[in-house]
Tab-separated table of C-alpha atoms in Angstrom:
chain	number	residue	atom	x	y	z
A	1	UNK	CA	146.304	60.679	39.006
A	2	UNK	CA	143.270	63.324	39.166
A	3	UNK	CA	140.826	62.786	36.320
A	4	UNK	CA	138.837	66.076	35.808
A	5	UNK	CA	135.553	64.523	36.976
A	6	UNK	CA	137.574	64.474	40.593
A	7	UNK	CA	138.702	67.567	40.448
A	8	UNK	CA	135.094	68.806	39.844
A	9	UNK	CA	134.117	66.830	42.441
A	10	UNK	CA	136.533	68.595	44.980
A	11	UNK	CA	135.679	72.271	43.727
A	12	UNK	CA	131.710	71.264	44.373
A	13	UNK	CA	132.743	70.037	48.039
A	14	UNK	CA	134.696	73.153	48.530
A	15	UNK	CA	131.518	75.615	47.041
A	16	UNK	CA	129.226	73.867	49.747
A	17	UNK	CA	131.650	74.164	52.196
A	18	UNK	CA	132.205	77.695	51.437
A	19	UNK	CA	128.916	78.590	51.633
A	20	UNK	CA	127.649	76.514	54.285
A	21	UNK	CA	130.301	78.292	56.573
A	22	UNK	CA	129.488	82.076	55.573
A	23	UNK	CA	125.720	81.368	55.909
A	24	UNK	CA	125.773	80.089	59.009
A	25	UNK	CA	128.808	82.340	60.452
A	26	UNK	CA	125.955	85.160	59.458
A	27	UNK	CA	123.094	83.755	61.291
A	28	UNK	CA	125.211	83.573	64.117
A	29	UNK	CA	126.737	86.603	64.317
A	30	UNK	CA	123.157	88.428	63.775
A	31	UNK	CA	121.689	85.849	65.918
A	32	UNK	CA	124.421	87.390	68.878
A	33	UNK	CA	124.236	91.200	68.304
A	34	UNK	CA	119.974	90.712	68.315
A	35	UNK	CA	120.021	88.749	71.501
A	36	UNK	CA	122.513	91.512	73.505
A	37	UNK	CA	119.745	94.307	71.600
A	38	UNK	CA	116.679	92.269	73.022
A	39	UNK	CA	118.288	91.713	76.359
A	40	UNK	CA	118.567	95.068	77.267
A	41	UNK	CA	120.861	95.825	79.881
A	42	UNK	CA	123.911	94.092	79.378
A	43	UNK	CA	126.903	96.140	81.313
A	44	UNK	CA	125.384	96.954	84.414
A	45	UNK	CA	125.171	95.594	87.509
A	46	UNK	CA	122.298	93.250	87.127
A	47	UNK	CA	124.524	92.158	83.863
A	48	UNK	CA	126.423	90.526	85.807
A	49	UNK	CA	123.967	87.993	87.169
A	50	UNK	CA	122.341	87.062	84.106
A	51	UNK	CA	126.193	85.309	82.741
A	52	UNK	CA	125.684	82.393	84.853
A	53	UNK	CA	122.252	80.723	83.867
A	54	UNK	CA	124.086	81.545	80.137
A	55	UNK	CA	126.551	79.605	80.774
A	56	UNK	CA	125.686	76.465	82.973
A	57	UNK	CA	122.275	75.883	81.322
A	58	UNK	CA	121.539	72.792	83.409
A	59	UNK	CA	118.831	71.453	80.879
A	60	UNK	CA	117.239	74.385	80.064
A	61	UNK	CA	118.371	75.011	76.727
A	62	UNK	CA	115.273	74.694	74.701
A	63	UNK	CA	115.316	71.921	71.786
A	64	UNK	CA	112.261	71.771	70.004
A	65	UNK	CA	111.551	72.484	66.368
A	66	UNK	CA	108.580	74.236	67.267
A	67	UNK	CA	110.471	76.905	69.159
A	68	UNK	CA	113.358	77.163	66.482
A	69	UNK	CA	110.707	77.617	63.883
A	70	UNK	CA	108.499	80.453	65.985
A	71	UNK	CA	111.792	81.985	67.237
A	72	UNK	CA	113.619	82.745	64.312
A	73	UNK	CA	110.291	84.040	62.853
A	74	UNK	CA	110.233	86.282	65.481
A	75	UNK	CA	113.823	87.301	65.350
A	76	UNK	CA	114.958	85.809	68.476
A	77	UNK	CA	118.149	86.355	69.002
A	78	UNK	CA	118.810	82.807	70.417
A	79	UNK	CA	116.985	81.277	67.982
A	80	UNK	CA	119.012	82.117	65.083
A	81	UNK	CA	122.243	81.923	67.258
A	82	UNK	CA	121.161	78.320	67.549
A	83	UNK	CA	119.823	78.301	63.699
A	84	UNK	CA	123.167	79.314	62.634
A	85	UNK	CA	124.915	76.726	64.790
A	86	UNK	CA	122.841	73.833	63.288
A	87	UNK	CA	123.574	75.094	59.634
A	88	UNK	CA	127.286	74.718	60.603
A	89	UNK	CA	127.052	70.595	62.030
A	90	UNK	CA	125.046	70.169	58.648
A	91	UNK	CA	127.669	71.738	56.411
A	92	UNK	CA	129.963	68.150	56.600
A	93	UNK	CA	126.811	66.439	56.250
A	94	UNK	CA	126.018	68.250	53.203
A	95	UNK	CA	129.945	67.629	51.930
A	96	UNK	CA	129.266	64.025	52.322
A	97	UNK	CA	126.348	63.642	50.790
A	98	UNK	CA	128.072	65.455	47.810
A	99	UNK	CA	130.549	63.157	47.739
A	100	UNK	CA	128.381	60.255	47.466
A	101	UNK	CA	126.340	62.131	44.874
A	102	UNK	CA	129.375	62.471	42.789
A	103	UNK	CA	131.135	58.968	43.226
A	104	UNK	CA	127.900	57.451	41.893
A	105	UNK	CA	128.109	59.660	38.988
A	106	UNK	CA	131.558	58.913	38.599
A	107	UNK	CA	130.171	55.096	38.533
A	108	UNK	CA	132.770	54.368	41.300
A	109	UNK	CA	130.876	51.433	43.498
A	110	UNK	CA	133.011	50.891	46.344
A	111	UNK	CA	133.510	55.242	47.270
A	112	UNK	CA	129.396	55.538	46.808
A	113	UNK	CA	129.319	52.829	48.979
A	114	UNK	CA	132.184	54.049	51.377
A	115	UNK	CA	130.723	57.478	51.471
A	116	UNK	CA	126.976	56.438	51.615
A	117	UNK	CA	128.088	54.626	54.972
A	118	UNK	CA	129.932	57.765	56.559
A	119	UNK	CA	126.408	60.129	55.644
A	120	UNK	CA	123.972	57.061	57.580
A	121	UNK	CA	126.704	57.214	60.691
A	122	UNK	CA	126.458	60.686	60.792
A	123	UNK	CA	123.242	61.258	60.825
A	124	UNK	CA	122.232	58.285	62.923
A	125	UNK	CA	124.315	60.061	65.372
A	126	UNK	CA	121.675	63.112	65.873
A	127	UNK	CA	118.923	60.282	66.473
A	128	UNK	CA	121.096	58.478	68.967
A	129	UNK	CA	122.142	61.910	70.939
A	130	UNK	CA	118.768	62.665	71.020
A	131	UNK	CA	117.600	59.153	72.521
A	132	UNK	CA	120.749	58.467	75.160
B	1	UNK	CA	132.020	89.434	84.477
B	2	UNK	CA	128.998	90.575	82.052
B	3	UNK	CA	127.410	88.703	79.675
B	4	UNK	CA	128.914	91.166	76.669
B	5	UNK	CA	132.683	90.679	78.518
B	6	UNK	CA	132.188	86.990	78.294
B	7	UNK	CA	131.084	86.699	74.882
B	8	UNK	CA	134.254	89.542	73.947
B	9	UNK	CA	136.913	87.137	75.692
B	10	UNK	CA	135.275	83.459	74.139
B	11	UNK	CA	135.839	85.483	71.202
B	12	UNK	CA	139.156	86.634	71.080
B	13	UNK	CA	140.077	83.336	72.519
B	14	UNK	CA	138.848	81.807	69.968
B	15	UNK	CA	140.410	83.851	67.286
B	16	UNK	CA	144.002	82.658	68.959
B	17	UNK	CA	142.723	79.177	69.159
B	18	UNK	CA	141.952	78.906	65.440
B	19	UNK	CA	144.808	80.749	64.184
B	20	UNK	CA	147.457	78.741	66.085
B	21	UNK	CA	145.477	75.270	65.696
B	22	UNK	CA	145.050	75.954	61.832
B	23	UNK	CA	149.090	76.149	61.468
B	24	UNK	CA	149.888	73.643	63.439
B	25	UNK	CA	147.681	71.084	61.790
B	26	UNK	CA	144.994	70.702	64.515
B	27	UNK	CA	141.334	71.666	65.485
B	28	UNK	CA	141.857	73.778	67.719
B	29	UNK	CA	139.536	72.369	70.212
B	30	UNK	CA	142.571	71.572	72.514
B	31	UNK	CA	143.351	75.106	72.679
B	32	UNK	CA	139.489	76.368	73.327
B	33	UNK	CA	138.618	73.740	76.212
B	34	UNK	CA	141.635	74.743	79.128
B	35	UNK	CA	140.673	78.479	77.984
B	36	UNK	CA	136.554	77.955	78.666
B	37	UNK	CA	137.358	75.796	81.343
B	38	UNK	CA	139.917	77.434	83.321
B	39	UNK	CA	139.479	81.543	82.583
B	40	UNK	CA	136.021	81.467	81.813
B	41	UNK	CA	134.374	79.686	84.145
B	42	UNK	CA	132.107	77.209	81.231
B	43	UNK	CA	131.610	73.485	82.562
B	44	UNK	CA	133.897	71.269	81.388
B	45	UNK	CA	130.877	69.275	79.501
B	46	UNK	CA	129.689	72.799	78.204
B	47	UNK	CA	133.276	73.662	77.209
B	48	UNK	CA	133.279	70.412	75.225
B	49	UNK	CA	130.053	70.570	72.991
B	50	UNK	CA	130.842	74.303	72.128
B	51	UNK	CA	134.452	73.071	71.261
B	52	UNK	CA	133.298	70.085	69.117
B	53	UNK	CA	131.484	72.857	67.140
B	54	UNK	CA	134.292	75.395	66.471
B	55	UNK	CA	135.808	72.289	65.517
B	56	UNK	CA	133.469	72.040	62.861
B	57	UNK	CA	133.906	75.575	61.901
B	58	UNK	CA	137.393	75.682	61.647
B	59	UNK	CA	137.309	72.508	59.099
B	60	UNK	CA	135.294	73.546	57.073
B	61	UNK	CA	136.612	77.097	56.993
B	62	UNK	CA	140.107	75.813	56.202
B	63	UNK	CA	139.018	72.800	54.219
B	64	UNK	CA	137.734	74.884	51.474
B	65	UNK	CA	141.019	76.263	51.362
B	66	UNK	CA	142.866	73.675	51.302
B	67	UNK	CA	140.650	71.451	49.076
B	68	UNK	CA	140.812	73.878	46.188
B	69	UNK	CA	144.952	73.829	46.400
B	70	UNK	CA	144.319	70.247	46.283
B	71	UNK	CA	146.142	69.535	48.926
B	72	UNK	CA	143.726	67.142	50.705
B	73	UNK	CA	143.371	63.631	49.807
B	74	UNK	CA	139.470	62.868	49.463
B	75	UNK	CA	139.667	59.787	48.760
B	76	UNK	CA	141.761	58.762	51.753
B	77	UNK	CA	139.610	60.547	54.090
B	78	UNK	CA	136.430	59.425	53.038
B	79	UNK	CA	138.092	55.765	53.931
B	80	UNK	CA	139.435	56.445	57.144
B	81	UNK	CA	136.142	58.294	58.235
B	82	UNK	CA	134.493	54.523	57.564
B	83	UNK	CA	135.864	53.824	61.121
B	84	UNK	CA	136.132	57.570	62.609
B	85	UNK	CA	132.923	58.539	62.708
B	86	UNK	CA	131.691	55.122	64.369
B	87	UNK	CA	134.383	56.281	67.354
B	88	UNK	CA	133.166	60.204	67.484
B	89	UNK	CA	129.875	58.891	68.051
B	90	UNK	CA	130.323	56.115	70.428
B	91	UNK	CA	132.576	58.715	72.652
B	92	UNK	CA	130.057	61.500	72.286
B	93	UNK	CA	127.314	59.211	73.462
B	94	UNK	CA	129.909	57.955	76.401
B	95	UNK	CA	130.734	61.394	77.277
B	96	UNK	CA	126.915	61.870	78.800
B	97	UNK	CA	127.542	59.445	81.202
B	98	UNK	CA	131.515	60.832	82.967
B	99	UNK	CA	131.979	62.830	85.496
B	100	UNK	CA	133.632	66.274	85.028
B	101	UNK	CA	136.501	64.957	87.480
B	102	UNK	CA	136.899	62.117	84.911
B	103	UNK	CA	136.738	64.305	81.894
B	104	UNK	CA	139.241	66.735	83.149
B	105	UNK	CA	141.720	64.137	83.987
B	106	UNK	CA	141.701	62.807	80.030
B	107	UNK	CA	141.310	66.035	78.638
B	108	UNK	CA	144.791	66.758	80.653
B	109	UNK	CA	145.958	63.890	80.134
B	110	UNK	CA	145.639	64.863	76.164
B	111	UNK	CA	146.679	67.829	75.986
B	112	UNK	CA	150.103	66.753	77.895
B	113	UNK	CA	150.318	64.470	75.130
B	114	UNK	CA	150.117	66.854	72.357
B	115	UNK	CA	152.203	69.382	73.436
B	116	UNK	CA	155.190	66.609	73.930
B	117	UNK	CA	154.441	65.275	70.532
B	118	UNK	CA	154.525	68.766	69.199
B	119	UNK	CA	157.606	69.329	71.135
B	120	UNK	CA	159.345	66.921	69.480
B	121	UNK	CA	160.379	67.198	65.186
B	122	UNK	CA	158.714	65.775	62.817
B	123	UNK	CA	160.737	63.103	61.790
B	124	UNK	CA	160.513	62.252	57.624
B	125	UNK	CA	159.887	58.715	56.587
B	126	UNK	CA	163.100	56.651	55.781
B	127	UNK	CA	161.995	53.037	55.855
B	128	UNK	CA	160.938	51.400	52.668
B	129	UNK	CA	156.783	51.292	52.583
B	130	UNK	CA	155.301	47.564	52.788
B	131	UNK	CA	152.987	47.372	49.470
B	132	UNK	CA	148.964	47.447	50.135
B	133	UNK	CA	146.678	45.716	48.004
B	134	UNK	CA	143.388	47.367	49.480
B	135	UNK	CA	145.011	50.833	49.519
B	136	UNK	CA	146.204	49.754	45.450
B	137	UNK	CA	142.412	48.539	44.736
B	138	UNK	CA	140.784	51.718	46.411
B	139	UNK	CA	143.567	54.186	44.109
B	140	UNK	CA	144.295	55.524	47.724
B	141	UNK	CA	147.246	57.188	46.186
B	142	UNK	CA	147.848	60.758	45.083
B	143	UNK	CA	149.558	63.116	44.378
B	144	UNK	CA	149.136	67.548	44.723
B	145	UNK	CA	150.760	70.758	44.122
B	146	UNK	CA	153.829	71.792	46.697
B	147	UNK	CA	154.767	75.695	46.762
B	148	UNK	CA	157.753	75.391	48.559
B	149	UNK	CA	159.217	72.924	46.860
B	150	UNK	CA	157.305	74.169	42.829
B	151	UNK	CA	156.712	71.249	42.114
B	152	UNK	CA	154.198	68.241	41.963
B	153	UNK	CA	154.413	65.981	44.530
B	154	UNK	CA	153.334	62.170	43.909
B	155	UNK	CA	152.841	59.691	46.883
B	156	UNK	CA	151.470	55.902	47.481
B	157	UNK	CA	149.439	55.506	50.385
B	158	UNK	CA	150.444	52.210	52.781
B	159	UNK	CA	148.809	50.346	55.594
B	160	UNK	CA	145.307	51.635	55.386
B	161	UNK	CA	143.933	48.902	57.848
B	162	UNK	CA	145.922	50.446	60.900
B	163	UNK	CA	144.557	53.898	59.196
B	164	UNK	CA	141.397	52.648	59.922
B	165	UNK	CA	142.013	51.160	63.385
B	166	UNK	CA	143.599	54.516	64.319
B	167	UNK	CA	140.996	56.680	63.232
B	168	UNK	CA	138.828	54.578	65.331
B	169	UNK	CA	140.813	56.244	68.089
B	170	UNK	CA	140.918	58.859	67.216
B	171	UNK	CA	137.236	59.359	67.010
B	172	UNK	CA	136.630	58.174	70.270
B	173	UNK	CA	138.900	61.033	71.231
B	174	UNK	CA	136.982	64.029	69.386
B	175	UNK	CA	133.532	62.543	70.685
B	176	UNK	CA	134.890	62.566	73.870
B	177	UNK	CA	136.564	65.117	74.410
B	178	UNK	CA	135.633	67.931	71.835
B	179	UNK	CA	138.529	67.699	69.575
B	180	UNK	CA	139.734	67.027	66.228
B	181	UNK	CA	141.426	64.261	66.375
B	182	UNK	CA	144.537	65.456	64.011
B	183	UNK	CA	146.976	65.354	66.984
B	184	UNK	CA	146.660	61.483	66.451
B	185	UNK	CA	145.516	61.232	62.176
B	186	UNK	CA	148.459	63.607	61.148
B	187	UNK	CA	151.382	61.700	62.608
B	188	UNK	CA	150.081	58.036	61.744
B	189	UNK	CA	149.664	58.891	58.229
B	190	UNK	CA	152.863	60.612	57.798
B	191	UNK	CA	154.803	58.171	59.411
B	192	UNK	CA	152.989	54.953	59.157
B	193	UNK	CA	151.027	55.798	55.777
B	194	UNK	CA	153.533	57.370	53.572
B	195	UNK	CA	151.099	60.375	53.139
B	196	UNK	CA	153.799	63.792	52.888
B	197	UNK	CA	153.195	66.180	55.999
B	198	UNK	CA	151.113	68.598	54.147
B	199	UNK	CA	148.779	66.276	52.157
B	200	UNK	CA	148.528	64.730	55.884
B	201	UNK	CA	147.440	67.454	57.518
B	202	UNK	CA	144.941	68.501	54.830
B	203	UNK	CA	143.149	65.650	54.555
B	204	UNK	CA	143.285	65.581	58.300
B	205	UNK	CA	141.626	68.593	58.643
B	206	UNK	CA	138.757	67.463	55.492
B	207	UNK	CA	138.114	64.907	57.823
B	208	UNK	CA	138.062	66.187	61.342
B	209	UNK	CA	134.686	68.474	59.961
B	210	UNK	CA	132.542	65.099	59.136
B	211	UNK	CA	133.800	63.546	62.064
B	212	UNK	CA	133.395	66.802	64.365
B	213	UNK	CA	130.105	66.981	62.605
B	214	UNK	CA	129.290	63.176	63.937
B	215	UNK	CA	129.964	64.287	67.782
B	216	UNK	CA	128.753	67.862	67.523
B	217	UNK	CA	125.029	66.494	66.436
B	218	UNK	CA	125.107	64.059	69.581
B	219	UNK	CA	125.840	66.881	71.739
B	220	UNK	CA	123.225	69.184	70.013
B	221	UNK	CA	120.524	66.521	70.069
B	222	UNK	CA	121.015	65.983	73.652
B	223	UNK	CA	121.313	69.842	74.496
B	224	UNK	CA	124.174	70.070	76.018
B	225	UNK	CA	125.456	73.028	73.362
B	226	UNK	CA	124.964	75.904	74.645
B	227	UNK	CA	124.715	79.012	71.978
B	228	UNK	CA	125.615	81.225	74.168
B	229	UNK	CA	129.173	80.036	74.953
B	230	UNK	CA	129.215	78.415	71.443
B	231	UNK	CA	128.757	81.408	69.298
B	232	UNK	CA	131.343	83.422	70.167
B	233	UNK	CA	133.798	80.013	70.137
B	234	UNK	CA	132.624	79.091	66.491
B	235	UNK	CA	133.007	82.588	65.053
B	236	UNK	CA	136.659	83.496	66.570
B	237	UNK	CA	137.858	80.322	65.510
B	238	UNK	CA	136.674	80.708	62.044
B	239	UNK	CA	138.171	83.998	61.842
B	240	UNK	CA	141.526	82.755	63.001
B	241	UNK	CA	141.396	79.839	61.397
B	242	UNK	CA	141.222	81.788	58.109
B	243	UNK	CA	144.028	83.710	58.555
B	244	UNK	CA	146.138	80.196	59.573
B	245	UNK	CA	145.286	78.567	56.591
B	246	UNK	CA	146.144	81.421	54.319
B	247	UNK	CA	149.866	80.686	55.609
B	248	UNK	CA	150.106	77.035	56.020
B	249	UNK	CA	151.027	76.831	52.392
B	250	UNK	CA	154.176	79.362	52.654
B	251	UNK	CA	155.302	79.092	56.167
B	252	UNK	CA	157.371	76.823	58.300
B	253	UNK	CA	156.134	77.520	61.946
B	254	UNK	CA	159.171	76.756	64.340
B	255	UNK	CA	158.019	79.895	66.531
B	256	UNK	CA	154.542	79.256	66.582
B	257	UNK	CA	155.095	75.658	67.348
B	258	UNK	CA	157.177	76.494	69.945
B	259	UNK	CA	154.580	78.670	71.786
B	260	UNK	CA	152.357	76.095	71.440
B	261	UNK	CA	154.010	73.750	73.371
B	262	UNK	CA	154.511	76.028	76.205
B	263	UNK	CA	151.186	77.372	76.247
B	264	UNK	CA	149.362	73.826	75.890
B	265	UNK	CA	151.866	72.002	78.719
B	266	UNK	CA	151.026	74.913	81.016
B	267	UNK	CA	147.314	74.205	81.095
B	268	UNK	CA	147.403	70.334	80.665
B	269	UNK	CA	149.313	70.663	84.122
B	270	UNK	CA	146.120	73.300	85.461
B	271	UNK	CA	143.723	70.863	83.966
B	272	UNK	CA	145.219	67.964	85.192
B	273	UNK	CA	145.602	69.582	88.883
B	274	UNK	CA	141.630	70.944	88.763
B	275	UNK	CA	140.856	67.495	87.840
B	276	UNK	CA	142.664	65.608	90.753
B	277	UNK	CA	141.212	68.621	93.753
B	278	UNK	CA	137.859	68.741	91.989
C-alpha cells in the first residue's frame, strides 16, 4: 500500500521530470533553428558539403565549459543545442537525487541508501567517460 | 543531402521511433540506430550516443506520464537500478574501445532478438510465485490503478536477486549499444517477477531514463555526442513518444506490434549484413 508521503514523492519526481524535459526540449529546439540562421546558406549547393563534418565529427566536437559558457552567451546556436542536451542527461540525475531527498524524509534507511548509491554511479559515470 | 534535409529526416524518424517504441514498451533506441545508421549515413558510434540520449528523452517524457497514473513501481526500480546502472556504465566505457564491425554485428544481433521476442505473445504468469524475503523486507510490492480492467490492481513482487542480475544485463546492453534495455527488464519481471505487464513496462521505462542517463554522460564526457545528429533524434522522439504514452493506457497494440516486428527483422538482417562486408 501507497502512504500519501509516497505518493507525494512520485508527483515531485514527475514535476522535475516534467520540467526538466520541456526546458531542455526548448533549448534545443532554439539552439537548432539559431544554428541553421547563423549558418547561412543551408540548401544550396555548398549545403551539401558542410553535412558531413556535422555528422562524423572525428574529435572535433568541442567540450569545454569555457566554450559552453561563452557560447550560449553569445547565442551560439551549437552551444545551446548542446546546453539543452546536457539539461536532458541531468533530468534522471535530478529524479534521483529527489528520490533520495524524499526517502530520507520519509526516514526509510535502506531506499536513501539504495538511491544515494544509484545518484554516486551515475554521476561517477561523467568523470569516468571523461577520463577513458 | 543538406544539412536542413538531414536534420528534417532524423526528425521525422525520430517521431516514428518514439511513438512506436513508447507503445510497445521500449526506448526506442532500437528503432533510431538501423535508421541513422543505414538511411542516414551517421557512424554507427555516432548513431549510438545520439540514441542513448533520445533514450533519455523519451523516459522521461513518458515517465511523467506514467508516474502520475501510478503505474510505475518506484520502489522496484530504484532496486534494480542498484545493479543497472553499474552495467550501462561499464558497457558505455567498453563501447570506446569496439570496432564499428563489432558493434554492428551485436546491435544486429539485438535487434533480431527483439523483434522475435516481440513476435511471439506475451504469455501471463501461471506458476505459483516462490516467496522472497528481501523483496518482503524492501515492501517491493504494489499495487496501481488499471483502466481496462476499472479496477485496482494489487501484486507481490518475487525473485528480486535475478532482477538484479538481469538488470546487470541489461545495462551492459544500453551502455553498449544505445538502448533502453526494456526489451530484456519488461519480460523478466513479468514473467519471472510477478510484476503485471503494465506496471512492468512502466517502471521499465522510470528506469531506462537513470540508466540511459548513466551511459549518455559517458558518451557526452568523452564527446562522442554529436548535437547535430542528436537534436533532431531527442526532439522527434519526445514528440512521438508523447503521443505513445497518451495511448498505452487504453490500447491493445496487435497492429502496431505487428509492424514492428517486420520493420525491426528487416533491418537487424541489413545491420547484420553491413556488419559482416564492412
Amino acid at each position: 500500500m501507497k502512504d500519501s508521503s509516497e505518493i507525494r514523492t512520485e508527483i515531485l519526481i514527475s514535476e522535475i521530470l516534467r520540467w526538466g524535459v520541456r526546458a531542455s526540449l526548448a533549448l534545443i529546439l532554439v539552439g537548432s533553428v539559431l544554428f541553421f540562421v547563423q549558418s547561412g546558406d543551408w540548401a544550396g549547393a555548398d549545403a551539401k558539403a558542410k553535412l558531413a563534418p556535422l555528422i562524423s565529427g572525428g574529435g572535433s566536437f568541442p567540450l569545454s565549459l569555457g566554450w559552453l559558457a561563452s557560447g550560449v552567451l553569445s547565442l551560439d546556436g551549437m552551444a545551446v543545442t548542446v546546453l539543452g542536451l546536457a539539461l536532458l542527461i541531468a533530468t534522471p540525475v535530478l529524479r534521483v537525487a529527489a528520490a533520495v531527498v524524499s526517502f530520507a524524509l520519509a526516514r526509510d534507511l535502506a531506499f536513501t541508501l539504495i538511491s544515494a548509491a544509484v545518484l554516486v554511479f551515475v554521476v561517477a559515470s561523467f568523470f569516468l567517460g571523461a577520463v577513458g | 543531402m543538406t544539412p536542413l534535409l538531414f536534420t528534417l529526416c532524423a526528425a521525422l524518424a525520430s517521431v516514428f521511433a518514439g511513438f512506436v517504441g513508447s507503445l510497445v514498451g521500449i526506448g526506442g533506441g532500437v528503432i533510431v540506430v538501423p535508421v541513422l545508421t543505414l538511411a542516414l549515413g551517421v557512424d554507427i558510434r555516432h548513431a549510438i550516443a545520439a540514441s542513448i540520449v533520445a533514450v533519455v528523452a523519451t523516459s522521461s517524457a513518458a515517465a511523467s506520464t506514467y508516474v502520475r497514473e501510478r503505474m510505475a513501481n518506484l520502489r522496484l526500480g530504484m532496486f534494480l537500478e542498484l545493479s543497472t546502472t553499474l552495467g550501462a556504465m561499464t558497457g558505455a566505457l567498453v563501447a570506446g574501445y569496439l570496432s564499428p564491425k563489432f558493434l554492428y554485428i551485436l546491435f544486429g544481433c539485438l535487434a533480431s532478438w527483439t523483434a522475435w521476442h516481440m513476435a511471439k505473445k506475451a504469455k501471463d504468469v501461471a506458476e505459483a510465485l516462490p516467496p522472497d524475503a528481501l523483496a518482503d523486507k524492501l515492501l517491493l510490492h504494489s499495487s496501481f490503478f488499471d483502466k481496462a480492467q476499472n479496477r485496482e490492481v494489487a501484486y507481490r513482487v518475487t525473485r528480486s536477486k535475478l532482477g538484479l542480475g538481469v538488470g546487470a544485463i541489461a545495462g551492459v546492453l544500453s551502455g553498449l549499444l544505445g538502448i533502453g534495455g526494456g526489451a530484456v527488464k519488461v519480460p523478466v519481471m513479468h514473467l519471472a517477477m510477478g510484476v503485471p505487464i503494465k506496471a512492468a513496462t512502466a517502471t521499465s521505462n522510470f528506469m531506462i531514463g537513470i540508466t540511459a542517463a548513466t551511459g549518455a554522460a559517458v558518451y557526452f564526457a568523452r564527446g562522442d555526442l554529436l548535437p547535430f545528429v542528436a537534436a533532431p533524434v531527442a526532439v522527434g522522439i519526445i514528440a512521438g513518444s508523447k503521443l505513445g504514452s497518451k495511448l498505452l493506457g487504453r490500447t491493445e497494440s496487435r497492429l502496431i506490434r505487428g509492424l514492428f516486428v517486420a520493420v525491426l527483422g528487416v533491418m537487424a538482417l541489413q545491420l547484420l549484413y553491413k556488419g559482416v562486408t564492412l
